[in-house]
Short mmCIF file of C-alpha atoms in Angstrom, two decimals:
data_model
loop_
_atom_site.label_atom_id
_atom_site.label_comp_id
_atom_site.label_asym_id
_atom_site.label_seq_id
_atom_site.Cartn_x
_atom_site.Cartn_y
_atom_site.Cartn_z
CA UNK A 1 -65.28 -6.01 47.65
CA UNK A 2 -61.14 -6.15 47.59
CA UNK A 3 -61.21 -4.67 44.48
CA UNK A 4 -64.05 -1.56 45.62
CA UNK A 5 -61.89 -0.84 48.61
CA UNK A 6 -58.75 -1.02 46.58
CA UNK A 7 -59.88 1.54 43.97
CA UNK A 8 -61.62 3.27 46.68
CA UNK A 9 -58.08 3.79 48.47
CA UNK A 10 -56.48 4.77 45.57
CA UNK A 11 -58.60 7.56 44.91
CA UNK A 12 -58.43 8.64 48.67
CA UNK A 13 -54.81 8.42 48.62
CA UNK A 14 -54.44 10.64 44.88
CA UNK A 15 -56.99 13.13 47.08
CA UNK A 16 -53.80 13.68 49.59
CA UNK A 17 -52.31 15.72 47.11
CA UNK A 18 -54.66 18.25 47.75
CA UNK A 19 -52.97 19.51 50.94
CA UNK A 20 -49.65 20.51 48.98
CA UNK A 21 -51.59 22.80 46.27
CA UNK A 22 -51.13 26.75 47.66
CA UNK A 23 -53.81 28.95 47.31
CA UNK A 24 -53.34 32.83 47.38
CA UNK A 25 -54.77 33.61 50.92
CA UNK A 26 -52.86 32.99 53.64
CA UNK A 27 -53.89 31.26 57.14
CA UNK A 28 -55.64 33.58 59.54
CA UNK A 29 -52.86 34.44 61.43
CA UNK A 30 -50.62 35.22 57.67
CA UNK A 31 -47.95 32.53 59.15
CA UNK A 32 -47.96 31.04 55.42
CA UNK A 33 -50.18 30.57 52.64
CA UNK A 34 -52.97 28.20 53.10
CA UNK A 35 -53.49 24.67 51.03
CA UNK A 36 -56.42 23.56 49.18
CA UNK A 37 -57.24 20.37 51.37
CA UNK A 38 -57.32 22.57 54.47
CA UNK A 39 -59.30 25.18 53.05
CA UNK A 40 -61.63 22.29 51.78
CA UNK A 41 -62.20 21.81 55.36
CA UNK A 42 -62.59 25.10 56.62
CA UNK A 43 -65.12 26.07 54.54
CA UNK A 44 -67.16 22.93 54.92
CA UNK A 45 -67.53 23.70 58.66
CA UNK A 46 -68.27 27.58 57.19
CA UNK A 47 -71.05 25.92 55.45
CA UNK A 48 -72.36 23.73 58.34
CA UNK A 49 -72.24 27.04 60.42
CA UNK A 50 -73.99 29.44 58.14
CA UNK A 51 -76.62 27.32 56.35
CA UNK A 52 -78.84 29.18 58.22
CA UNK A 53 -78.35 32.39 55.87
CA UNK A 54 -78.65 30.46 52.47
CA UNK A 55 -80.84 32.75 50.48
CA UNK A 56 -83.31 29.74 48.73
CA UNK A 57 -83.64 26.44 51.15
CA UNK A 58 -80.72 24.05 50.79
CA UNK A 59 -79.88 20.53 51.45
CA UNK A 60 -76.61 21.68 53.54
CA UNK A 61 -75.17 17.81 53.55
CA UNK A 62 -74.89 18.01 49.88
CA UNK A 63 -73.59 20.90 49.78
CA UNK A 64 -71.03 19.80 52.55
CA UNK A 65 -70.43 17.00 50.21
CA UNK A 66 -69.98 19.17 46.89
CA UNK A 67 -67.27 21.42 49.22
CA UNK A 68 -65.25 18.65 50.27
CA UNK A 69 -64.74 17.39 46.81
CA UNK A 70 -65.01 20.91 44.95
CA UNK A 71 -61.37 21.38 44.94
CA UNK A 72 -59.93 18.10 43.95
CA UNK A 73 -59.23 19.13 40.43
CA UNK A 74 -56.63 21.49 41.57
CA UNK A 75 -54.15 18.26 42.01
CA UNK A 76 -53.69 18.67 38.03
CA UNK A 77 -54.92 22.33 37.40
CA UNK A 78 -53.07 24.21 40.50
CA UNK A 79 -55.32 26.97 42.04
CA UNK A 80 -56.04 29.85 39.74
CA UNK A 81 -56.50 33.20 42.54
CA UNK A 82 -59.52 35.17 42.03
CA UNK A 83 -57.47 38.20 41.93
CA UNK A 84 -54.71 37.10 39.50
CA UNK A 85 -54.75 36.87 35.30
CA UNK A 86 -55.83 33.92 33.96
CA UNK A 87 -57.15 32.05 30.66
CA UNK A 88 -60.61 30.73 32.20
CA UNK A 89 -60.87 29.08 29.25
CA UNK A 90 -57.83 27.30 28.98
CA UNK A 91 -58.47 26.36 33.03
CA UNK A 92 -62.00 24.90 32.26
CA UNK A 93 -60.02 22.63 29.72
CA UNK A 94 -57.57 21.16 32.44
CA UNK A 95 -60.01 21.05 34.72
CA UNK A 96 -62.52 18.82 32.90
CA UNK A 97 -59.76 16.25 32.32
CA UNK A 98 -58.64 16.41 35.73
CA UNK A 99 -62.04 15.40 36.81
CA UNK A 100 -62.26 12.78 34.71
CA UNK A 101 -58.90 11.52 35.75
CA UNK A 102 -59.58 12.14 39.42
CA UNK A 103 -63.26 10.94 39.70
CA UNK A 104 -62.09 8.54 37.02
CA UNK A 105 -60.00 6.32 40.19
CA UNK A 106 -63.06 5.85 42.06
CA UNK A 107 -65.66 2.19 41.42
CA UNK A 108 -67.73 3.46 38.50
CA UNK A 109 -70.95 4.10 40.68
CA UNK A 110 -69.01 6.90 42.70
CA UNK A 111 -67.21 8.22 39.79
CA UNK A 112 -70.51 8.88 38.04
CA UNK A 113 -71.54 10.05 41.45
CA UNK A 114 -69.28 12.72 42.44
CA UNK A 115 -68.63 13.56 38.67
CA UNK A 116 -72.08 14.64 38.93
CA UNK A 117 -72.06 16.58 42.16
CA UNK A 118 -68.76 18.59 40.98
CA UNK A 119 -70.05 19.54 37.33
CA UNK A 120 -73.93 20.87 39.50
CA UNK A 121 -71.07 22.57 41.72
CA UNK A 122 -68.82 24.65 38.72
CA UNK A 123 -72.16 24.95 36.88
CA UNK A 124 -73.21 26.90 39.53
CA UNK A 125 -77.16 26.97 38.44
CA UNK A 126 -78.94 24.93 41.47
CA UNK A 127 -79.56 26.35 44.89
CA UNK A 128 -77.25 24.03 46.39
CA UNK A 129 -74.22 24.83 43.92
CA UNK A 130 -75.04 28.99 44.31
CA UNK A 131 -74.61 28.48 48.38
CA UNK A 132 -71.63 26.30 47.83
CA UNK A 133 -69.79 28.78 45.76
CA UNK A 134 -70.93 31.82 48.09
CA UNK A 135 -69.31 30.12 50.76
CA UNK A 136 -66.07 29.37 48.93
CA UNK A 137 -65.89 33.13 48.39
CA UNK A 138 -67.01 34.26 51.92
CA UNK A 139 -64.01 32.39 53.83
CA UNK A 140 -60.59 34.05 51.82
CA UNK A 141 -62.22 37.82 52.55
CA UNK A 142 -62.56 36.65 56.12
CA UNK A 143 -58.84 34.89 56.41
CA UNK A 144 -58.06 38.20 54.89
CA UNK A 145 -59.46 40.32 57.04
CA UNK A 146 -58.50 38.72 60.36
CA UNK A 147 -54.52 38.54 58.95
CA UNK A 148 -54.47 42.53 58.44
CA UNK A 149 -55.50 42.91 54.71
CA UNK A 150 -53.90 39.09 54.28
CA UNK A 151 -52.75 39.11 50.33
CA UNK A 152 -55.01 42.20 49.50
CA UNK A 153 -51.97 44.52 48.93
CA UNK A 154 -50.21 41.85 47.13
CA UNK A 155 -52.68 41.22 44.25
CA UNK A 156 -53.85 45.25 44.25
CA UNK A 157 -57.11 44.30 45.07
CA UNK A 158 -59.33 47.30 45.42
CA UNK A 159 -62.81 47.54 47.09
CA UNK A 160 -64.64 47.58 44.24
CA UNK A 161 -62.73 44.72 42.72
CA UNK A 162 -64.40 42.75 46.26
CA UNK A 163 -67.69 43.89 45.43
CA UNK A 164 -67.71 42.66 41.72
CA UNK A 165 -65.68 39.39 42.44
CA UNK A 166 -66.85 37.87 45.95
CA UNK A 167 -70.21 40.42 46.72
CA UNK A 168 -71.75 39.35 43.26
CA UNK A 169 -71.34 35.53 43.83
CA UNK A 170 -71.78 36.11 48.07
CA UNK A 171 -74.77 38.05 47.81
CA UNK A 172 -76.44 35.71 45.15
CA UNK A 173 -76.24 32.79 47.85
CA UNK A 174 -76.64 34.32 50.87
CA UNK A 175 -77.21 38.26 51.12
CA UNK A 176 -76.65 38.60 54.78
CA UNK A 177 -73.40 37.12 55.07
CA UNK A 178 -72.12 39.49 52.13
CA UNK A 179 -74.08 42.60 53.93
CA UNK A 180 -71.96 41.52 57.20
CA UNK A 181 -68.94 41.27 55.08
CA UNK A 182 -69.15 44.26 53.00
CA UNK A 183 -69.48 46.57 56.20
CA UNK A 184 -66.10 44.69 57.26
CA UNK A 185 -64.29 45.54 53.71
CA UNK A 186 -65.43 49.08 53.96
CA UNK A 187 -64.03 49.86 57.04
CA UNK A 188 -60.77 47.94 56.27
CA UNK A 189 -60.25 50.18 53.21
CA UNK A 190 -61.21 53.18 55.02
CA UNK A 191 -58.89 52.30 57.61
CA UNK A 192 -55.77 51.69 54.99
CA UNK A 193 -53.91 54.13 53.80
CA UNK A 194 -53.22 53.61 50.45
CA UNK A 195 -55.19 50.75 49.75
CA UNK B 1 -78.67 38.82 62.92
CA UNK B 2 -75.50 41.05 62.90
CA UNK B 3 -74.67 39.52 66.34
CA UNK B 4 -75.41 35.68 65.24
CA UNK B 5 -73.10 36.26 61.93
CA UNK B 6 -70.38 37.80 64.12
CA UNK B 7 -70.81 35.07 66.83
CA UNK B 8 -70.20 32.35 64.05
CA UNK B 9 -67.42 34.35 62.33
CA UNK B 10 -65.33 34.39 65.57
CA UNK B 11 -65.63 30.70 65.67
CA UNK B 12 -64.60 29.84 62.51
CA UNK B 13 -61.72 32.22 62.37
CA UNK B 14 -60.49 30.68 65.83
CA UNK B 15 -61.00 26.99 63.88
CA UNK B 16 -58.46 28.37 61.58
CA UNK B 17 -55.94 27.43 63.98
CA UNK B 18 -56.26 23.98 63.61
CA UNK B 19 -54.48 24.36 60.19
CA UNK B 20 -51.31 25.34 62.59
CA UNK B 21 -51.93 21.64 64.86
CA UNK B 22 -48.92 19.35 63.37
CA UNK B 23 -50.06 15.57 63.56
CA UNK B 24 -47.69 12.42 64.15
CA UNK B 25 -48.51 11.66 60.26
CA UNK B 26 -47.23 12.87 57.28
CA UNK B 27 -48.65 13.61 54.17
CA UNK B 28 -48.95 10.56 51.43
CA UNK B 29 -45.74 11.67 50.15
CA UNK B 30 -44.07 11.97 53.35
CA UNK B 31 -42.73 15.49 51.91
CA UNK B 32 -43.94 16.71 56.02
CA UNK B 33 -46.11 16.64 59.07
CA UNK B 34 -49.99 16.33 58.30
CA UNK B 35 -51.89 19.04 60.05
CA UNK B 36 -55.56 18.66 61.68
CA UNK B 37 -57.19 20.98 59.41
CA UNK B 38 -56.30 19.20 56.33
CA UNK B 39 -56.67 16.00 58.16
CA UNK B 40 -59.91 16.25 59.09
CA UNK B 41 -61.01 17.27 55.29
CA UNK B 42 -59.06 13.97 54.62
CA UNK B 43 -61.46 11.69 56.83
CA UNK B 44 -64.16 13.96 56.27
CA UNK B 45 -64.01 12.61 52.48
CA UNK B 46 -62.68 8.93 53.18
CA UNK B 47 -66.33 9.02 55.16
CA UNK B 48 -68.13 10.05 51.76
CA UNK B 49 -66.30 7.86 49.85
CA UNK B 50 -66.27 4.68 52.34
CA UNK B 51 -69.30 4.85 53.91
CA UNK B 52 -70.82 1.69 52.48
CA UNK B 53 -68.38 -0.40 54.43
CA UNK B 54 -69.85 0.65 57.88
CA UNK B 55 -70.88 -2.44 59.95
CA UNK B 56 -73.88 -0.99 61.12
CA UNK B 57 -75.97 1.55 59.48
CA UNK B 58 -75.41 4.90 60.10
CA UNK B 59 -76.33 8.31 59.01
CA UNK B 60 -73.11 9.27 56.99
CA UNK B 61 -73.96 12.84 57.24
CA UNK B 62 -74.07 12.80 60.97
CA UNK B 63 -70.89 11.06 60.34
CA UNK B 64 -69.34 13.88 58.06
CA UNK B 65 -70.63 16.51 60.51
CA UNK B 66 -68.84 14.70 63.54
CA UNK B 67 -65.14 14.71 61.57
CA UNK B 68 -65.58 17.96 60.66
CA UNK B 69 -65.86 19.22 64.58
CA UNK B 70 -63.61 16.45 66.16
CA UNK B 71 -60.61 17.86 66.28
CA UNK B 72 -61.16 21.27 67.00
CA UNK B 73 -60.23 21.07 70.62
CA UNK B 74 -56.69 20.54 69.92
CA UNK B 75 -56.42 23.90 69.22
CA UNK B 76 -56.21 24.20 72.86
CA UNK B 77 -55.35 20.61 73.52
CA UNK B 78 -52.41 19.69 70.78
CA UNK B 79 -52.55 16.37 68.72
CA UNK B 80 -51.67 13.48 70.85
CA UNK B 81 -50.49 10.67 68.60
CA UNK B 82 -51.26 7.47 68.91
CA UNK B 83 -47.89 5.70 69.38
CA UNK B 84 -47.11 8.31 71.93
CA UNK B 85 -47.11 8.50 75.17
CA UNK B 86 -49.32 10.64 77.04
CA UNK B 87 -51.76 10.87 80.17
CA UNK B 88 -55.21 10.26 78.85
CA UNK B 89 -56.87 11.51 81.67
CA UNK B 90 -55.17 14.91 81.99
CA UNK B 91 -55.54 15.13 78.08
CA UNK B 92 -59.39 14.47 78.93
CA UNK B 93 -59.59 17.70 81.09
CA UNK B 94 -57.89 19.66 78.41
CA UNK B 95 -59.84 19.14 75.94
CA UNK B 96 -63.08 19.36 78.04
CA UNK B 97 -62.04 22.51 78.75
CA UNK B 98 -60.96 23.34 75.37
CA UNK B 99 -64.90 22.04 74.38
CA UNK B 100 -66.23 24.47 76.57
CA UNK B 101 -64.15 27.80 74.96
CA UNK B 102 -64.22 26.97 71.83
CA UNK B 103 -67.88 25.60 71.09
CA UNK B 104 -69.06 28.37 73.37
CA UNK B 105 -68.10 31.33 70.58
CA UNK B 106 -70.99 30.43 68.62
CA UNK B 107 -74.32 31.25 69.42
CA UNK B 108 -76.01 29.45 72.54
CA UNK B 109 -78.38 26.90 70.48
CA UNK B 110 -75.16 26.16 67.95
CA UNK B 111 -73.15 26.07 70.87
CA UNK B 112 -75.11 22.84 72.45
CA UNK B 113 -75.87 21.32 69.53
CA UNK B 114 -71.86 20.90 68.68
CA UNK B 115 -70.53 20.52 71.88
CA UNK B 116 -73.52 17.44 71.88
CA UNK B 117 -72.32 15.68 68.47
CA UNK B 118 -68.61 16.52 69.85
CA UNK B 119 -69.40 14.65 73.31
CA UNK B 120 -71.42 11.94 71.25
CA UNK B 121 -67.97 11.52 68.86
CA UNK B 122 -66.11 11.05 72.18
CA UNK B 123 -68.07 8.82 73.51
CA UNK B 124 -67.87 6.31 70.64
CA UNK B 125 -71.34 4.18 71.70
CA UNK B 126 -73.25 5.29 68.77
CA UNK B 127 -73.45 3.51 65.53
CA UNK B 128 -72.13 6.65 63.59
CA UNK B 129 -69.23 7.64 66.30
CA UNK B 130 -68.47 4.08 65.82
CA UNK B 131 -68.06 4.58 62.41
CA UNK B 132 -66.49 7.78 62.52
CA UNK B 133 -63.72 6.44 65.44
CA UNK B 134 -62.48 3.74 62.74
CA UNK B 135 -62.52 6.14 59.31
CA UNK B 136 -60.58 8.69 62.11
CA UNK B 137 -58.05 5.28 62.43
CA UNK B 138 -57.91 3.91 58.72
CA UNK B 139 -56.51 7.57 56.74
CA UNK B 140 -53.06 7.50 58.79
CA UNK B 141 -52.63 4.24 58.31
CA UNK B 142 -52.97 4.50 54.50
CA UNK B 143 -50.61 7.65 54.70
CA UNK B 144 -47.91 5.81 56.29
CA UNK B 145 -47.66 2.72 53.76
CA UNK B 146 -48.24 5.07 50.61
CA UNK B 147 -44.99 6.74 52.47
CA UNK B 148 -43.13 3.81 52.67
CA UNK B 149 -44.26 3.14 56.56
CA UNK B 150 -44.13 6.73 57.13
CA UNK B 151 -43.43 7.56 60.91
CA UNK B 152 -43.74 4.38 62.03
CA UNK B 153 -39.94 3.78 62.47
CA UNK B 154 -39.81 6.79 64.36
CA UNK B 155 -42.04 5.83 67.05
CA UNK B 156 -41.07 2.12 66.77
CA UNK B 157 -44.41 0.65 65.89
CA UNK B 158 -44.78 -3.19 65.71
CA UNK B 159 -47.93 -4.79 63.82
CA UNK B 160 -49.03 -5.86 66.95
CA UNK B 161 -49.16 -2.18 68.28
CA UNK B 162 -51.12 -1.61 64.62
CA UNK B 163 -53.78 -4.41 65.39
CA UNK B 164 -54.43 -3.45 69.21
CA UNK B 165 -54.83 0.46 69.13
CA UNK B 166 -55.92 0.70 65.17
CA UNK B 167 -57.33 -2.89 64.16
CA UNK B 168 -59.44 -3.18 66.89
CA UNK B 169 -61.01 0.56 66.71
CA UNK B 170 -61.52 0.05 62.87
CA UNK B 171 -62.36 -3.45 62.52
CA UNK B 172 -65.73 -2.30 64.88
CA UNK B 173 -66.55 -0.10 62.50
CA UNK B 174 -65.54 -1.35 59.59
CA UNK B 175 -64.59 -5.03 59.39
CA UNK B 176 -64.18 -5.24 55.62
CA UNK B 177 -61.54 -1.86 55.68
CA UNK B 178 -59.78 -3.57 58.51
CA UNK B 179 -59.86 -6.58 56.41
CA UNK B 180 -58.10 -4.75 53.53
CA UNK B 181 -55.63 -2.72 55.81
CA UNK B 182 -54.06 -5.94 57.82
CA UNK B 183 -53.25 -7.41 54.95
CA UNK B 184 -51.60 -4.32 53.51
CA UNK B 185 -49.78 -4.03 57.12
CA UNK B 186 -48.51 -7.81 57.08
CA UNK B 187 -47.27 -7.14 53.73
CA UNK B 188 -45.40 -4.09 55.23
CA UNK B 189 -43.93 -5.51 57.93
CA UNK B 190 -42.97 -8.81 56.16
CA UNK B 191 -40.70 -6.57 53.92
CA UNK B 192 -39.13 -4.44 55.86
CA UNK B 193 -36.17 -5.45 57.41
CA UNK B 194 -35.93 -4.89 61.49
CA UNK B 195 -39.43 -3.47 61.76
#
């Protein structure tokens, strides 16, 4: 048992990291950029809120549990932005060894475990996975929103650059959220000179 | 539905603000102040990853569902840290009040059905409040001796302080992690000179 709760602790305390990796969208409010452990939490309790408007049924506690540990390979990979230029295949390649190193902390049971539940999540096939990742793309368009355009103008992002990116992967998961959202973007970008 | 989606959008935009709460903790590094949005992702996942050690059985999604909600009211309330010293029964009314607004954005059934597993967390009778109370007790403990006692200097704590207002809390929840964490905390305090 010492030696569960020991590894167990380890791999908790490793997850702390987490909260000092920067993503590109800011807080609500655009008082500073937001971390990956908070916006692991936000958009768990964006998940618990809106499981009504998954598109296919769901088992919302797993995907709860697949958003709180989705991120955790950004402790060794950093957080790539949707909108910026990256190698995805050079990511994927950090990423997978992050996992393993990550997951790798935990008692072998829960490694094998949550190993599991994070390769259905980036795989992206299963109902579960498809609402997980809608939701990770619903909350940044909403932070953005609410903070004036947030880190639109930095990145260039254009409208149809939202609808590709987000309103692919939002729609695919849950189609009302992304109709909801898409009436939001429009009017933002009508509203926005310049944008 | 337009009305329900914007309902729940308000709410979790205002629960954005909880990433602006600064906690008595710091992170693992003790590089600054934990906030209550990434600390409730924190507990949220020692939960999932801990939940074997509850004394009791309990539903650890009911847990997980609980952490993600309990703090919310200090949006309106402010952390209150347990070394500190503060008026428990005018913090009460706060954050009754702070219940009420903030619960009360969503729509009327979601509404209840929050402010319900909120007053249940509060409460701390049930078998997974219980357990919930001591994982919401164990994660600062492990952040301040991964930071070298973190701000326990700063608020004087002694290890009897430790064992009445976080051994006993934990050690009903979760007698083997209490087990674990004293002897961490003896180990502490036996090292460090004049704590």
């Amino acid at each position: 048992m010492a030696n569960r709760i020991d590894a167990q602790l380890a791999f908790l305390t490793e997850a702390c990291k987490l909260k000092s990796v920067l993503r590109g969208t800011t807080l609500c409010d655009g008082s500073r950029r937001e971390n990956s452990g908070e916006h692991s939490w936000h958009i768990a309790l964006y998940a618990l809120i809106m499981a009504e408007h998954a598109h296919r049924p769901i088992n919302i506690d797993r995907v709860i549990r697949m958003l709180l540990i989705h991120d955790l390979v950004e402790i060794d990979a950093g957080d790539n932005p949707i909108h910026g230029d990256h190698d995805p295949a050079a990511i994927e390649v950090i990423e997978q060894a992050a996992a393993a190193r990550i997951f790798g902390l935990l008692p072998a049971d829960q490694a094998a475990a949550f190993r599991a539940l994070w390769d259905e999540f980036e795989a992206a096939t299963t109902d579960d996975a498809i609402f997980a990742k809608s939701i990770d793309r619903v909350q940044p368009v909403v932070s953005n929103l609410a903070s004036g355009g947030g880190t639109w103008p930095v990145y260039k992002v254009t409208a149809e650059q939202l609808y590709s990116r987000v309103g692919s992967k939002v729609e695919r998961g849950a189609p009302a959220i992304w109709h909801a959202l898409k009436a939001r973007i429009d009017a933002w970008f009508a509203s926005t000179p310049n944008s």
